[in-house]
């Protein structure tokens, strides 16, 4: 089965890998996705008589069994329709259910608990005239087959997975340069807030800094005449981000480089950090180089669409590594109740890694951005483009042109050109046309009109993942326009996002949907 889903469906002279049986299918899954899925359901399309691998979709396993039927139907439709849209309807499907046991639970117990979900997936695929060739449960280092009745090859107590790096698939992937980046849980942990072991008070300090930054920046963005405050915040934010990128790329004083450090680690100042101690220590070193005040100012400043787009220009060259580390660090600083404002740094992190060719990491970051804010248009467009295998060069070219135009105008002293920089990625893709929404406090609109538009209440479908009642940032916007004093810091931050970001089309999740779909 060919694991390269981007190649044409015609005859190919490239080497092919044939997988035989459930064991080799289970071993191939991390190489198809680029990471070890955890707490995930994965559907993989098969094409032709030889079962060539095609598109795949991944979703977090819903916690409630009541959601399994709807989730199964949605996943089956998504995979079949996506493959059909590309001109190659799948002939069969392989289902993977991956979940680690809870404390006191065994792998076999997990398999039995998820058996009804597996059956619903098989029924949903069959309803679309696409049979499920194999359904596997991967748990506790074992694999179980829901389809094979032969206990000699698929015993009821499970079969151990192959040791990492010992299979034919692993050898072929290493030869082809395919990298498995660890588990999905570990990849997401690098982008989520976590308690500080060395300083338990840091989340509280960061929360207070975010509140103070909101009280200072919201009036500048929304209330200054003729957009002067917004421009001032943008200039300050970009300058601070540039300074921090340089700081993160400076070689640390210690620890000293080790013999096992790669040249990239030495050049980027991460020598002695990643070897033997993983990404946790490296990320902690980056966190230590940012103060809570600096992180808060950047998080609030990036809620402005034009500021975020100008920051997206750090997507290649020597600045890309420092920018990625900065966006990750900012994502980890978006503590409660500011989780929603992680959408901007997460989307920027996803854009940088996608631009550098790391699609699996990009999907993880963009999925978390959509978890933080399902309406965030920048993340939605990038997520869709990445999943459809589009070339990021078209967007890179657009950002380069905007950067060159802005720099040329600044050099010529042209004060009539807006220094906001790059247009929104949605403008480059043409996705905002026909959306029925105009810019919210954006360029090309008088500030008075934009403030009225931002303050106006809107009716929209409620996102199922969120609690009932009015959303804090909408209420905050109304309070801001009334000049309400003493509002909560989270409400002030909400006013920034509603008043100074790009218009976003509403995404309505199905009831109870957990996680974000990551498919190709």
PDB file of C-alpha atoms in Angstrom, residues 245-421:
ATOM      1  CA  UNK A 245      12.665  36.821  18.412  1.00  0.00           C
ATOM      2  CA  UNK A 246      16.243  38.067  18.548  1.00  0.00           C
ATOM      3  CA  UNK A 247      16.394  37.276  22.252  1.00  0.00           C
ATOM      4  CA  UNK A 248      15.136  33.719  21.759  1.00  0.00           C
ATOM      5  CA  UNK A 249      17.664  33.014  19.024  1.00  0.00           C
ATOM      6  CA  UNK A 250      20.619  34.236  21.085  1.00  0.00           C
ATOM      7  CA  UNK A 251      22.807  31.340  22.292  1.00  0.00           C
ATOM      8  CA  UNK A 252      22.289  30.734  26.010  1.00  0.00           C
ATOM      9  CA  UNK A 253      25.150  31.106  28.439  1.00  0.00           C
ATOM     10  CA  UNK A 254      24.599  27.557  29.658  1.00  0.00           C
ATOM     11  CA  UNK A 255      24.449  24.634  29.304  1.00  0.00           C
ATOM     12  CA  UNK A 256      27.426  23.994  27.059  1.00  0.00           C
ATOM     13  CA  UNK A 257      26.966  22.161  23.749  1.00  0.00           C
ATOM     14  CA  UNK A 258      27.135  18.389  23.823  1.00  0.00           C
ATOM     15  CA  UNK A 259      28.552  15.963  21.341  1.00  0.00           C
ATOM     16  CA  UNK A 260      25.012  14.788  20.567  1.00  0.00           C
ATOM     17  CA  UNK A 261      23.752  18.268  19.667  1.00  0.00           C
ATOM     18  CA  UNK A 262      22.932  18.764  16.022  1.00  0.00           C
ATOM     19  CA  UNK A 263      24.330  21.749  14.085  1.00  0.00           C
ATOM     20  CA  UNK A 264      20.795  23.201  14.046  1.00  0.00           C
ATOM     21  CA  UNK A 265      20.668  23.078  17.868  1.00  0.00           C
ATOM     22  CA  UNK A 266      23.997  24.871  18.103  1.00  0.00           C
ATOM     23  CA  UNK A 267      23.051  27.535  15.569  1.00  0.00           C
ATOM     24  CA  UNK A 268      19.682  28.231  17.170  1.00  0.00           C
ATOM     25  CA  UNK A 269      20.982  28.311  20.715  1.00  0.00           C
ATOM     26  CA  UNK A 270      19.291  25.093  21.828  1.00  0.00           C
ATOM     27  CA  UNK A 271      22.467  23.088  22.305  1.00  0.00           C
ATOM     28  CA  UNK A 272      22.435  21.036  25.459  1.00  0.00           C
ATOM     29  CA  UNK A 273      18.686  21.517  25.846  1.00  0.00           C
ATOM     30  CA  UNK A 274      17.041  19.065  23.489  1.00  0.00           C
ATOM     31  CA  UNK A 275      19.513  16.204  23.849  1.00  0.00           C
ATOM     32  CA  UNK A 276      18.311  13.738  26.429  1.00  0.00           C
ATOM     33  CA  UNK A 277      15.847  16.127  28.062  1.00  0.00           C
ATOM     34  CA  UNK A 278      13.235  16.546  25.360  1.00  0.00           C
ATOM     35  CA  UNK A 279      11.204  19.548  24.365  1.00  0.00           C
ATOM     36  CA  UNK A 280       9.973  20.239  27.885  1.00  0.00           C
ATOM     37  CA  UNK A 281      13.311  21.663  29.005  1.00  0.00           C
ATOM     38  CA  UNK A 282      13.785  23.569  25.742  1.00  0.00           C
ATOM     39  CA  UNK A 283      10.335  25.153  26.007  1.00  0.00           C
ATOM     40  CA  UNK A 284      10.939  26.001  29.663  1.00  0.00           C
ATOM     41  CA  UNK A 285      14.132  27.806  28.642  1.00  0.00           C
ATOM     42  CA  UNK A 286      12.159  29.834  26.098  1.00  0.00           C
ATOM     43  CA  UNK A 287       9.492  30.642  28.694  1.00  0.00           C
ATOM     44  CA  UNK A 288      12.159  31.930  31.066  1.00  0.00           C
ATOM     45  CA  UNK A 289      13.264  34.518  28.486  1.00  0.00           C
ATOM     46  CA  UNK A 290       9.821  36.171  28.358  1.00  0.00           C
ATOM     47  CA  UNK A 291       8.411  38.250  31.179  1.00  0.00           C
ATOM     48  CA  UNK A 292       4.725  38.110  31.997  1.00  0.00           C
ATOM     49  CA  UNK A 293       4.314  41.739  30.924  1.00  0.00           C
ATOM     50  CA  UNK A 294       5.972  41.179  27.554  1.00  0.00           C
ATOM     51  CA  UNK A 295       3.860  38.110  26.867  1.00  0.00           C
ATOM     52  CA  UNK A 296       0.653  39.912  27.828  1.00  0.00           C
ATOM     53  CA  UNK A 297       1.408  42.908  25.596  1.00  0.00           C
ATOM     54  CA  UNK A 298       2.093  40.644  22.618  1.00  0.00           C
ATOM     55  CA  UNK A 299      -0.977  38.455  23.162  1.00  0.00           C
ATOM     56  CA  UNK A 300      -3.251  41.493  23.258  1.00  0.00           C
ATOM     57  CA  UNK A 301      -1.496  43.196  20.360  1.00  0.00           C
ATOM     58  CA  UNK A 302      -1.819  40.142  18.098  1.00  0.00           C
ATOM     59  CA  UNK A 303      -5.604  40.252  18.379  1.00  0.00           C
ATOM     60  CA  UNK A 304      -5.478  43.003  15.750  1.00  0.00           C
ATOM     61  CA  UNK A 305      -5.776  41.497  12.277  1.00  0.00           C
ATOM     62  CA  UNK A 306      -3.220  43.718  10.553  1.00  0.00           C
ATOM     63  CA  UNK A 307      -0.689  43.255  13.350  1.00  0.00           C
ATOM     64  CA  UNK A 308      -1.092  39.488  13.133  1.00  0.00           C
ATOM     65  CA  UNK A 309      -0.679  39.529   9.350  1.00  0.00           C
ATOM     66  CA  UNK A 310       2.491  41.577   9.588  1.00  0.00           C
ATOM     67  CA  UNK A 311       3.815  39.117  12.182  1.00  0.00           C
ATOM     68  CA  UNK A 312       3.053  36.286   9.735  1.00  0.00           C
ATOM     69  CA  UNK A 313       5.839  37.616   7.500  1.00  0.00           C
ATOM     70  CA  UNK A 314       8.366  35.897   9.796  1.00  0.00           C
ATOM     71  CA  UNK A 315       7.724  32.563   8.079  1.00  0.00           C
ATOM     72  CA  UNK A 316      11.076  31.822   6.443  1.00  0.00           C
ATOM     73  CA  UNK A 317      14.769  32.494   6.722  1.00  0.00           C
ATOM     74  CA  UNK A 318      16.726  32.926   9.951  1.00  0.00           C
ATOM     75  CA  UNK A 319      13.762  34.556  11.754  1.00  0.00           C
ATOM     76  CA  UNK A 320      11.375  31.611  11.320  1.00  0.00           C
ATOM     77  CA  UNK A 321      12.797  29.469  14.136  1.00  0.00           C
ATOM     78  CA  UNK A 322      12.694  32.292  16.672  1.00  0.00           C
ATOM     79  CA  UNK A 323       9.198  33.298  15.554  1.00  0.00           C
ATOM     80  CA  UNK A 324       7.926  29.740  15.980  1.00  0.00           C
ATOM     81  CA  UNK A 325       9.393  29.528  19.477  1.00  0.00           C
ATOM     82  CA  UNK A 326       7.834  32.883  20.338  1.00  0.00           C
ATOM     83  CA  UNK A 327       4.350  31.907  19.096  1.00  0.00           C
ATOM     84  CA  UNK A 328       4.535  28.648  21.037  1.00  0.00           C
ATOM     85  CA  UNK A 329       5.592  30.471  24.190  1.00  0.00           C
ATOM     86  CA  UNK A 330       2.724  32.955  23.822  1.00  0.00           C
ATOM     87  CA  UNK A 331       0.252  30.105  23.355  1.00  0.00           C
ATOM     88  CA  UNK A 332       1.431  28.620  26.635  1.00  0.00           C
ATOM     89  CA  UNK A 333       0.823  31.980  28.363  1.00  0.00           C
ATOM     90  CA  UNK A 334      -2.887  32.176  27.426  1.00  0.00           C
ATOM     91  CA  UNK A 335      -4.107  31.040  30.838  1.00  0.00           C
ATOM     92  CA  UNK A 336      -7.747  30.983  31.909  1.00  0.00           C
ATOM     93  CA  UNK A 337      -9.896  32.956  31.241  1.00  0.00           C
ATOM     94  CA  UNK A 338      -7.851  34.045  28.226  1.00  0.00           C
ATOM     95  CA  UNK A 339      -7.719  30.687  26.390  1.00  0.00           C
ATOM     96  CA  UNK A 340      -9.670  32.103  23.461  1.00  0.00           C
ATOM     97  CA  UNK A 341      -6.915  34.602  22.699  1.00  0.00           C
ATOM     98  CA  UNK A 342      -4.464  31.798  21.991  1.00  0.00           C
ATOM     99  CA  UNK A 343      -6.054  31.503  18.536  1.00  0.00           C
ATOM    100  CA  UNK A 344      -3.742  34.177  17.097  1.00  0.00           C
ATOM    101  CA  UNK A 345      -0.359  32.788  18.297  1.00  0.00           C
ATOM    102  CA  UNK A 346      -1.491  29.215  17.590  1.00  0.00           C
ATOM    103  CA  UNK A 347      -2.478  30.123  14.035  1.00  0.00           C
ATOM    104  CA  UNK A 348       0.862  31.879  13.543  1.00  0.00           C
ATOM    105  CA  UNK A 349       2.706  28.820  14.880  1.00  0.00           C
ATOM    106  CA  UNK A 350       0.739  26.606  12.502  1.00  0.00           C
ATOM    107  CA  UNK A 351       1.526  28.915   9.601  1.00  0.00           C
ATOM    108  CA  UNK A 352       5.285  28.902  10.294  1.00  0.00           C
ATOM    109  CA  UNK A 353       5.562  25.102  10.538  1.00  0.00           C
ATOM    110  CA  UNK A 354       3.341  24.597   7.474  1.00  0.00           C
ATOM    111  CA  UNK A 355       5.443  27.087   5.538  1.00  0.00           C
ATOM    112  CA  UNK A 356       8.539  25.095   6.529  1.00  0.00           C
ATOM    113  CA  UNK A 357       6.993  21.838   5.281  1.00  0.00           C
ATOM    114  CA  UNK A 358       5.891  20.277   8.586  1.00  0.00           C
ATOM    115  CA  UNK A 359       2.244  19.534   7.798  1.00  0.00           C
ATOM    116  CA  UNK A 360       1.487  17.230  10.794  1.00  0.00           C
ATOM    117  CA  UNK A 361       2.660  19.839  13.306  1.00  0.00           C
ATOM    118  CA  UNK A 362       0.757  22.515  11.408  1.00  0.00           C
ATOM    119  CA  UNK A 363      -2.485  20.551  11.642  1.00  0.00           C
ATOM    120  CA  UNK A 364      -2.055  20.119  15.387  1.00  0.00           C
ATOM    121  CA  UNK A 365      -1.438  23.841  15.980  1.00  0.00           C
ATOM    122  CA  UNK A 366      -4.260  24.953  13.685  1.00  0.00           C
ATOM    123  CA  UNK A 367      -6.656  22.445  15.249  1.00  0.00           C
ATOM    124  CA  UNK A 368      -5.898  23.888  18.685  1.00  0.00           C
ATOM    125  CA  UNK A 369      -6.433  27.395  17.291  1.00  0.00           C
ATOM    126  CA  UNK A 370      -9.890  26.348  16.132  1.00  0.00           C
ATOM    127  CA  UNK A 371     -10.547  24.759  19.512  1.00  0.00           C
ATOM    128  CA  UNK A 372      -9.725  28.111  21.100  1.00  0.00           C
ATOM    129  CA  UNK A 373     -11.920  30.045  18.655  1.00  0.00           C
ATOM    130  CA  UNK A 374     -13.932  28.086  16.039  1.00  0.00           C
ATOM    131  CA  UNK A 375     -14.697  31.352  14.228  1.00  0.00           C
ATOM    132  CA  UNK A 376     -11.076  32.387  13.686  1.00  0.00           C
ATOM    133  CA  UNK A 377     -10.979  32.780   9.903  1.00  0.00           C
ATOM    134  CA  UNK A 378      -7.186  32.890   9.553  1.00  0.00           C
ATOM    135  CA  UNK A 379      -6.834  29.485  11.243  1.00  0.00           C
ATOM    136  CA  UNK A 380      -9.782  28.031   9.324  1.00  0.00           C
ATOM    137  CA  UNK A 381      -8.313  28.983   5.955  1.00  0.00           C
ATOM    138  CA  UNK A 382      -4.845  27.700   6.811  1.00  0.00           C
ATOM    139  CA  UNK A 383      -6.261  24.452   8.228  1.00  0.00           C
ATOM    140  CA  UNK A 384      -8.292  23.830   5.085  1.00  0.00           C
ATOM    141  CA  UNK A 385      -5.408  24.675   2.769  1.00  0.00           C
ATOM    142  CA  UNK A 386      -3.013  22.429   4.697  1.00  0.00           C
ATOM    143  CA  UNK A 387      -5.447  19.525   4.684  1.00  0.00           C
ATOM    144  CA  UNK A 388      -6.037  19.886   0.950  1.00  0.00           C
ATOM    145  CA  UNK A 389      -2.323  19.733   0.222  1.00  0.00           C
ATOM    146  CA  UNK A 390      -2.044  23.247  -1.207  1.00  0.00           C
ATOM    147  CA  UNK A 391       1.339  24.859  -1.701  1.00  0.00           C
ATOM    148  CA  UNK A 392       2.011  27.583   0.894  1.00  0.00           C
ATOM    149  CA  UNK A 393       4.244  29.424  -1.577  1.00  0.00           C
ATOM    150  CA  UNK A 394       1.294  31.411  -2.947  1.00  0.00           C
ATOM    151  CA  UNK A 395       0.617  32.888   0.489  1.00  0.00           C
ATOM    152  CA  UNK A 396       4.318  33.419   1.144  1.00  0.00           C
ATOM    153  CA  UNK A 397       4.561  35.367  -2.128  1.00  0.00           C
ATOM    154  CA  UNK A 398       1.625  37.540  -1.114  1.00  0.00           C
ATOM    155  CA  UNK A 399       3.193  38.329   2.253  1.00  0.00           C
ATOM    156  CA  UNK A 400       6.534  39.126   0.621  1.00  0.00           C
ATOM    157  CA  UNK A 401       4.874  41.576  -1.787  1.00  0.00           C
ATOM    158  CA  UNK A 402       3.017  43.310   1.018  1.00  0.00           C
ATOM    159  CA  UNK A 403       6.201  43.558   3.072  1.00  0.00           C
ATOM    160  CA  UNK A 404       8.169  44.998   0.135  1.00  0.00           C
ATOM    161  CA  UNK A 405       5.411  47.494  -0.618  1.00  0.00           C
ATOM    162  CA  UNK A 406       5.258  48.661   2.983  1.00  0.00           C
ATOM    163  CA  UNK A 407       9.028  48.972   3.271  1.00  0.00           C
ATOM    164  CA  UNK A 408       9.260  50.883  -0.004  1.00  0.00           C
ATOM    165  CA  UNK A 409       6.520  53.262   1.111  1.00  0.00           C
ATOM    166  CA  UNK A 410       8.249  53.822   4.441  1.00  0.00           C
ATOM    167  CA  UNK A 411      11.550  54.498   2.720  1.00  0.00           C
ATOM    168  CA  UNK A 412       9.887  57.012   0.407  1.00  0.00           C
ATOM    169  CA  UNK A 413       8.179  58.719   3.328  1.00  0.00           C
ATOM    170  CA  UNK A 414       4.720  58.054   1.889  1.00  0.00           C
ATOM    171  CA  UNK A 415       2.478  58.826   4.843  1.00  0.00           C
ATOM    172  CA  UNK A 416      -0.702  58.053   2.922  1.00  0.00           C
ATOM    173  CA  UNK A 417       0.077  54.342   2.694  1.00  0.00           C
ATOM    174  CA  UNK A 418      -1.235  52.344   5.608  1.00  0.00           C
ATOM    175  CA  UNK A 419       1.704  50.839   7.503  1.00  0.00           C
ATOM    176  CA  UNK A 420      -0.409  47.966   8.725  1.00  0.00           C
ATOM    177  CA  UNK A 421       1.392  45.659   6.362  1.00  0.00           C
TER     178      UNK A 421
END
